[in-house]
GROMACS .gro file of N, CA, C and O in nm:
model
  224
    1UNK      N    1   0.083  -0.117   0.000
    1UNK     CA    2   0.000   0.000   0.000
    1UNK      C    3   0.089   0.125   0.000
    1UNK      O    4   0.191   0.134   0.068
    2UNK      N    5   0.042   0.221  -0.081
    2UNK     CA    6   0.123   0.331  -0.100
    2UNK      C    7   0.066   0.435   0.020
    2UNK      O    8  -0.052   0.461   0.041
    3UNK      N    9   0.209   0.498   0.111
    3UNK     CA   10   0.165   0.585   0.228
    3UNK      C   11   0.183   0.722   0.197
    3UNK      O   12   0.099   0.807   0.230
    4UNK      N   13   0.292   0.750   0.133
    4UNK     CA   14   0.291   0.901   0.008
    4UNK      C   15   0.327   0.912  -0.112
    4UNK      O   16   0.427   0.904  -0.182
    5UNK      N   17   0.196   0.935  -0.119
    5UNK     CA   18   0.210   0.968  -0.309
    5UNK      C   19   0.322   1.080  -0.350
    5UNK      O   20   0.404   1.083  -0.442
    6UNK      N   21   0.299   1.150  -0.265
    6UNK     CA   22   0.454   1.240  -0.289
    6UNK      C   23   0.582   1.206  -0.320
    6UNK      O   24   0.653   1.246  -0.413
    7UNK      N   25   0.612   1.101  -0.205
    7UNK     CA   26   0.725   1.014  -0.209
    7UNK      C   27   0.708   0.929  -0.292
    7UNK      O   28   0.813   0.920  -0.356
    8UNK      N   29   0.608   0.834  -0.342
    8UNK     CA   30   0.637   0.726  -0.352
    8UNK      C   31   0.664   0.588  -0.241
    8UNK      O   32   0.699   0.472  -0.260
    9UNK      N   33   0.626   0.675  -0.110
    9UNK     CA   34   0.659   0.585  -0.008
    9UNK      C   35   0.611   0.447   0.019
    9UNK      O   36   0.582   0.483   0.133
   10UNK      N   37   0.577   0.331   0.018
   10UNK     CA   38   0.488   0.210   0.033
   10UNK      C   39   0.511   0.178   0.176
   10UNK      O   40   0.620   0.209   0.223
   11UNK      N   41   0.435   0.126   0.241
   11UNK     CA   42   0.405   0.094   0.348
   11UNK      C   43   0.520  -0.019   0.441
   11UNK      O   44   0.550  -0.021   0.561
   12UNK      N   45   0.554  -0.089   0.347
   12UNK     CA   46   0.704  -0.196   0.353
   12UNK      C   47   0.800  -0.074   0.402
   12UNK      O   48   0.870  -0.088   0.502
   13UNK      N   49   0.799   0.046   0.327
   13UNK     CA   50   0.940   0.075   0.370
   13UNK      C   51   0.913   0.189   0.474
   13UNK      O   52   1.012   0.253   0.509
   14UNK      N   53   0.805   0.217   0.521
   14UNK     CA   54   0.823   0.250   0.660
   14UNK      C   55   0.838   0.173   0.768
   14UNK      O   56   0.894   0.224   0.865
   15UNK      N   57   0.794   0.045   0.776
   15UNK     CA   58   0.784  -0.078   0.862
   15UNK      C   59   0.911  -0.068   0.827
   15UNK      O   60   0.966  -0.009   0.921
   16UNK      N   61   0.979  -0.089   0.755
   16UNK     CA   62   1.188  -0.087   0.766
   16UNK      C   63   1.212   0.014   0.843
   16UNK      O   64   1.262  -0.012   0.953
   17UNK      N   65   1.188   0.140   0.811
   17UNK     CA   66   1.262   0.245   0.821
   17UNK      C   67   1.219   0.235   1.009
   17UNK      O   68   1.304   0.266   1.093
   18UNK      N   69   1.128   0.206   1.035
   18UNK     CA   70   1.076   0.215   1.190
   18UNK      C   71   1.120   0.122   1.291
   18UNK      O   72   1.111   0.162   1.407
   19UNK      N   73   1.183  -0.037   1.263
   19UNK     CA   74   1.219  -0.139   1.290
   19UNK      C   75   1.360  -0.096   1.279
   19UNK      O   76   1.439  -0.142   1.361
   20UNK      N   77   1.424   0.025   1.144
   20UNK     CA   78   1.556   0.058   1.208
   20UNK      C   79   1.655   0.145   1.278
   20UNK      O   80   1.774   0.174   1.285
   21UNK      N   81   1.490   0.180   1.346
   21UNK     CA   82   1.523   0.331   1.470
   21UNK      C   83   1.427   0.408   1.472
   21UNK      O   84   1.376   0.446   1.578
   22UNK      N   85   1.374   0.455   1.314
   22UNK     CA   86   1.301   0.569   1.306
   22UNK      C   87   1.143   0.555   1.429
   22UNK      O   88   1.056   0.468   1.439
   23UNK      N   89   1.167   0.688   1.507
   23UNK     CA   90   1.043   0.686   1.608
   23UNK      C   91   0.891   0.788   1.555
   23UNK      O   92   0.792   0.816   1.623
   24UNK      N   93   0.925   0.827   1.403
   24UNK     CA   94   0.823   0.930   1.398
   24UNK      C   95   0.894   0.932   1.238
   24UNK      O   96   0.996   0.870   1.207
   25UNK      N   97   0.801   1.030   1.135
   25UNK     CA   98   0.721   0.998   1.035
   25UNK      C   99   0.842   1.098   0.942
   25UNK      O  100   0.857   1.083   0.821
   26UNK      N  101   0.905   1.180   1.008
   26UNK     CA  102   0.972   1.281   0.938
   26UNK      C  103   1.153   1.162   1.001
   26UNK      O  104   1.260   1.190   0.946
   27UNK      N  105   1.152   1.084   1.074
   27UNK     CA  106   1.281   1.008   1.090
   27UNK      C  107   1.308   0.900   1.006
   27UNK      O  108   1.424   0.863   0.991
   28UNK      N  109   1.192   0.829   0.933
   28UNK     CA  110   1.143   0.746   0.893
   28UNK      C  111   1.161   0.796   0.759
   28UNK      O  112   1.214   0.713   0.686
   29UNK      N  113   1.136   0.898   0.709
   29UNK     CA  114   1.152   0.999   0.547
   29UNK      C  115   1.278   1.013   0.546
   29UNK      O  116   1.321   0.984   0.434
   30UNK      N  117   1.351   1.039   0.610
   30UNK     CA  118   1.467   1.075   0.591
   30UNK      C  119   1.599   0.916   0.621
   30UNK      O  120   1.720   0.898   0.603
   31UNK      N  121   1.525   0.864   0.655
   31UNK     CA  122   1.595   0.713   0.659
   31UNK      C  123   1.613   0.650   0.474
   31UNK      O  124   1.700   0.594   0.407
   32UNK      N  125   1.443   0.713   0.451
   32UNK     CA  126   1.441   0.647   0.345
   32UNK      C  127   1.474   0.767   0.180
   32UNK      O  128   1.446   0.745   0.063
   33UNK      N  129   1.567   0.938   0.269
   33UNK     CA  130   1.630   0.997   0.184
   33UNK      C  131   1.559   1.065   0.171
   33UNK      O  132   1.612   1.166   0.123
   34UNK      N  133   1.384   1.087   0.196
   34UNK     CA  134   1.321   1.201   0.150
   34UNK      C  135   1.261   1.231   0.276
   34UNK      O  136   1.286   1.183   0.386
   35UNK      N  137   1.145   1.350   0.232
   35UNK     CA  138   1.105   1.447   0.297
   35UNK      C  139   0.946   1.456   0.283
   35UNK      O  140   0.903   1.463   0.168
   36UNK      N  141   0.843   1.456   0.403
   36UNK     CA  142   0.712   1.507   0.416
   36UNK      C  143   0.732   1.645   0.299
   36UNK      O  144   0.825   1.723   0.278
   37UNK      N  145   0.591   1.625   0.235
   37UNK     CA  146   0.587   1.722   0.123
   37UNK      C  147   0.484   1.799   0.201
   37UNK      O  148   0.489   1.868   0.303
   38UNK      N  149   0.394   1.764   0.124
   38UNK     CA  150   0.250   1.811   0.175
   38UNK      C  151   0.184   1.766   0.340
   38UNK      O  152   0.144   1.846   0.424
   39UNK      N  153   0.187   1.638   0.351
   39UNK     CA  154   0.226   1.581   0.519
   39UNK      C  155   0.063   1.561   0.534
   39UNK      O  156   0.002   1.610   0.629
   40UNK      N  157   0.003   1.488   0.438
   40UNK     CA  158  -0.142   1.418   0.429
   40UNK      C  159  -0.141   1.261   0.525
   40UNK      O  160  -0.227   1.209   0.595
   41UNK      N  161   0.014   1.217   0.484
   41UNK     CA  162   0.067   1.087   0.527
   41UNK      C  163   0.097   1.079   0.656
   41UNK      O  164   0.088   0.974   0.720
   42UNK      N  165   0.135   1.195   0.705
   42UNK     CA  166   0.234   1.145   0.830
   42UNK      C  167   0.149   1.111   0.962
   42UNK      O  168   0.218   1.071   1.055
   43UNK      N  169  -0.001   1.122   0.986
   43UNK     CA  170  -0.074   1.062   1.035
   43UNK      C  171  -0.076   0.909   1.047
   43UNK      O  172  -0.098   0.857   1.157
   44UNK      N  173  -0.051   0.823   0.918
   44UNK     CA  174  -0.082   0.722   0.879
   44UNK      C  175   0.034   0.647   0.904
   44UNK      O  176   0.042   0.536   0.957
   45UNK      N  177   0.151   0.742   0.848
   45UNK     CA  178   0.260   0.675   0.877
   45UNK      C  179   0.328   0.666   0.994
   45UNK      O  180   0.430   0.600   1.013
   46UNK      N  181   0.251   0.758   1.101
   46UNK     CA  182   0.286   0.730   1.226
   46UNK      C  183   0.200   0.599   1.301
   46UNK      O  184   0.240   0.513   1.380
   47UNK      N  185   0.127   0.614   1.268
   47UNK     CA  186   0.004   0.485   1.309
   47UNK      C  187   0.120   0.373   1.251
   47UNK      O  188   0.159   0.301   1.342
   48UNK      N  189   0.177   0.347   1.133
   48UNK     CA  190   0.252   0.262   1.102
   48UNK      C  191   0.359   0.213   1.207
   48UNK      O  192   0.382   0.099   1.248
   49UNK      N  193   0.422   0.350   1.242
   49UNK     CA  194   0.551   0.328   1.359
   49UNK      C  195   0.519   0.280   1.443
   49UNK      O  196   0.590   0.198   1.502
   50UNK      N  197   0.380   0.319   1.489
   50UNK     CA  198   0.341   0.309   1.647
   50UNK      C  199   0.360   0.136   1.654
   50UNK      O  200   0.432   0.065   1.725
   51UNK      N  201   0.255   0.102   1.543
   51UNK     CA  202   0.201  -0.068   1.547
   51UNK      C  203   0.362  -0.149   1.552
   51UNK      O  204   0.405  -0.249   1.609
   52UNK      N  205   0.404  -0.076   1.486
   52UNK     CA  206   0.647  -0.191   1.433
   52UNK      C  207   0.673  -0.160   1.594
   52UNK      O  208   0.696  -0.261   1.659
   53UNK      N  209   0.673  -0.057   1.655
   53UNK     CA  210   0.713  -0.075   1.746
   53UNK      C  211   0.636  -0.116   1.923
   53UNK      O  212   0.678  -0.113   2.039
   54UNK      N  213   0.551  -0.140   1.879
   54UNK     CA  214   0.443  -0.176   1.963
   54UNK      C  215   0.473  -0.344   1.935
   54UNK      O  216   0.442  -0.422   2.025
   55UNK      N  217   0.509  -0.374   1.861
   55UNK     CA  218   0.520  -0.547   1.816
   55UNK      C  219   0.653  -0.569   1.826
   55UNK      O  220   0.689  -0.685   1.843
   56UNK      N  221   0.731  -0.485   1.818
   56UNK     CA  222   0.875  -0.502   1.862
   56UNK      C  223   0.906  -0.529   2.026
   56UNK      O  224   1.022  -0.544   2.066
   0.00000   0.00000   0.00000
């Protein structure tokens, strides 16, 4: 599932980016080289972090 259309971000690679430190949605962008554009996502993609590291 795609989490920013901006990015191009998919949902796989925040579950990486969060499992390899990232604690929040703009640590997690920049793991993966980019940057919140518009920031429609970072709701979603924090819900993402929460759950990787809640199961971690």
């Amino acid at each position: 599932m795609v989490v920013c259309v901006c990015n191009a971000i998919r949902e796989r690679d925040v579950r990486a980016a969060a499992r390899g430190g990232a604690s929040s949605a703009c640590q997690a962008y920049r793991a993966l080289g980019r940057q919140a554009k518009c920031g429609q996502c970072v709701p979603f993609a924090r819900a993402i972090i929460d759950a990787e590291r809640a199961a971690a």
